[in-house]
PDB file of C-alpha atoms in Angstrom:
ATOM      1  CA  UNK A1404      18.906   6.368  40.285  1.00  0.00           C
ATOM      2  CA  UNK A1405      16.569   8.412  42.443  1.00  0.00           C
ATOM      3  CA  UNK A1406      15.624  12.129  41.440  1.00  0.00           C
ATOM      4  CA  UNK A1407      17.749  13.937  43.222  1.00  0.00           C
ATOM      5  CA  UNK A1408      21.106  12.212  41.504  1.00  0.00           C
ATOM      6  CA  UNK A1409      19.485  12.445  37.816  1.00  0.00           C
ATOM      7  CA  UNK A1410      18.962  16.331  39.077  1.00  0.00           C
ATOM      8  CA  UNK A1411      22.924  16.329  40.057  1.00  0.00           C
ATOM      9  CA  UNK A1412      23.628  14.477  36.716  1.00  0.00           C
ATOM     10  CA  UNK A1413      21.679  17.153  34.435  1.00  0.00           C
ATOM     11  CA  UNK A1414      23.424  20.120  36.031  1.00  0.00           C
ATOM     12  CA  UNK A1415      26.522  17.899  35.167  1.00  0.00           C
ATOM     13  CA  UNK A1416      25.603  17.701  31.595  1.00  0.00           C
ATOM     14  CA  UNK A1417      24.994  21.605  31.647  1.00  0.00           C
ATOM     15  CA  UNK A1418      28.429  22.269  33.033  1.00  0.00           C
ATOM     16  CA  UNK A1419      30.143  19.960  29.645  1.00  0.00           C
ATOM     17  CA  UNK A1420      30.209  17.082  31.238  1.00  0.00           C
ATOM     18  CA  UNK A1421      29.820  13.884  28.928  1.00  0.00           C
ATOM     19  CA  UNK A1422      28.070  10.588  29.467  1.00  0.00           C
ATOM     20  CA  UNK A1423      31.154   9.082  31.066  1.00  0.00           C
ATOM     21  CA  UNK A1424      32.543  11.647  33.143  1.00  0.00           C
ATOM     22  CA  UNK A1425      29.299  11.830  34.858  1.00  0.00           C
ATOM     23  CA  UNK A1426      28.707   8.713  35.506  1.00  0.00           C
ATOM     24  CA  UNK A1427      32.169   8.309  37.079  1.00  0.00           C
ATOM     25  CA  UNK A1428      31.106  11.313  39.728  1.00  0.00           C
ATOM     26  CA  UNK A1429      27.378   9.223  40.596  1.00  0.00           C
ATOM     27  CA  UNK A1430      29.282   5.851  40.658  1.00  0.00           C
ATOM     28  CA  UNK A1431      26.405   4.690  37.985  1.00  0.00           C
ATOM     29  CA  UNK A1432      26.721   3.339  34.273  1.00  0.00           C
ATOM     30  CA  UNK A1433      27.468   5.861  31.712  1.00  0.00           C
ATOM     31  CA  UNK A1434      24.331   3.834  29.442  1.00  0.00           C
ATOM     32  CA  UNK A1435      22.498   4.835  32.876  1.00  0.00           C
ATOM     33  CA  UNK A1436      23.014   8.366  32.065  1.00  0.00           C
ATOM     34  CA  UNK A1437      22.758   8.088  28.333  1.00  0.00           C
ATOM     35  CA  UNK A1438      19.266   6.853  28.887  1.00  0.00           C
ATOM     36  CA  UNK A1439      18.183   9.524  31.124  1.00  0.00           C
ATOM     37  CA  UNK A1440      19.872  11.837  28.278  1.00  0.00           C
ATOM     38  CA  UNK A1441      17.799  10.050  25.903  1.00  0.00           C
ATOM     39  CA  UNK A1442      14.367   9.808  28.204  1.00  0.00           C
ATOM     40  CA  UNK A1443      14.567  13.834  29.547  1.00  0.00           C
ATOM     41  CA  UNK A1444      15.561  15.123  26.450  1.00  0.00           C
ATOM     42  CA  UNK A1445      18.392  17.052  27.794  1.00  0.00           C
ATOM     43  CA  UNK A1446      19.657  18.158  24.593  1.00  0.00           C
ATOM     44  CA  UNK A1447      16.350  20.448  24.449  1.00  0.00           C
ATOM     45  CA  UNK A1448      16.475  21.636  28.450  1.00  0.00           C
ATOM     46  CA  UNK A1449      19.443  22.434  28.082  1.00  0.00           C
ATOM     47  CA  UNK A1450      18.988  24.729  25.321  1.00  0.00           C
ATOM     48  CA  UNK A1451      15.683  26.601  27.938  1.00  0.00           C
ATOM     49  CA  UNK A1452      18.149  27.285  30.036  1.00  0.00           C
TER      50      UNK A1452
END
């Protein structure tokens, strides 16, 4: 997964979006995403936003 879809993917997971769903909109695993989640620490830029 290349920057610019984990970029797409975060702005999913701002919008409500869970592991699944997103990954069903980048044709990707949902683990995929889950370890991004996990690796970015979403949960916290999320909450900078």
């Amino acid at each position: 997964m290349n920057s610019i879809n984990t970029k797409k993917a975060f702005n999913y997971y701002c919008m409500g979006l869970n592991s699944k769903e997103i990954a069903k909109l980048l044709d990707c695993s949902y683990r995929t995403i889950q370890n991004y989640m996990s690796s970015e620490n979403w949960k916290d830029k999320r909450k900078k936003k």
